[in-house]
Amino acid sequence: MPRATKRVLTAVVVDLAEPVPARLLRLTASMTAQVRQVLRAKIVLAAADGLANAAIARELKVSINTVRKWRGRFAAGGRQLCLTRNAPAGPVSTGRRCASP
């Protein structure tokens, strides 16, 4: 009987280079930043500190999928996406629609 293999998921590594950590810290302390911007900054800072996705999710009281999403986007070069004022919360639309059959 074949043994079932257990899939091991590893979190994406987030490496912060100056001046990004300072900008993220300022953002988390801002009284005028949008709540979602502050949350994203906190997720990225915690990920850079080496915390696991589950620990970050528990600490910030968000779903693990939210942590996974923003950690991945930031690591994939989405630094500007996370830090810009009007960053979209979801996938970016091209404006094209699929034709109905």
C-alpha angles and dihedrals in degrees: 000000000000117000118241111241118222115227113228116210118204124196121242112259114244114204117185122203124191131303092024098076091051091050091049092049091050089050093052090053095045119118093199103044119107115263092240091054091052091048092051091049091050091049092051094046092049091047090051088052088059100252118154120248092249092052092049091048092051093046095048095036095235133121120276088238090061090054092046092050098050095039089053095045092050093047091048091063098276093131090124091044091057096042103041119102097234101036113159115245094217142022116322114249121225091206092241120120129206116250116247115243 
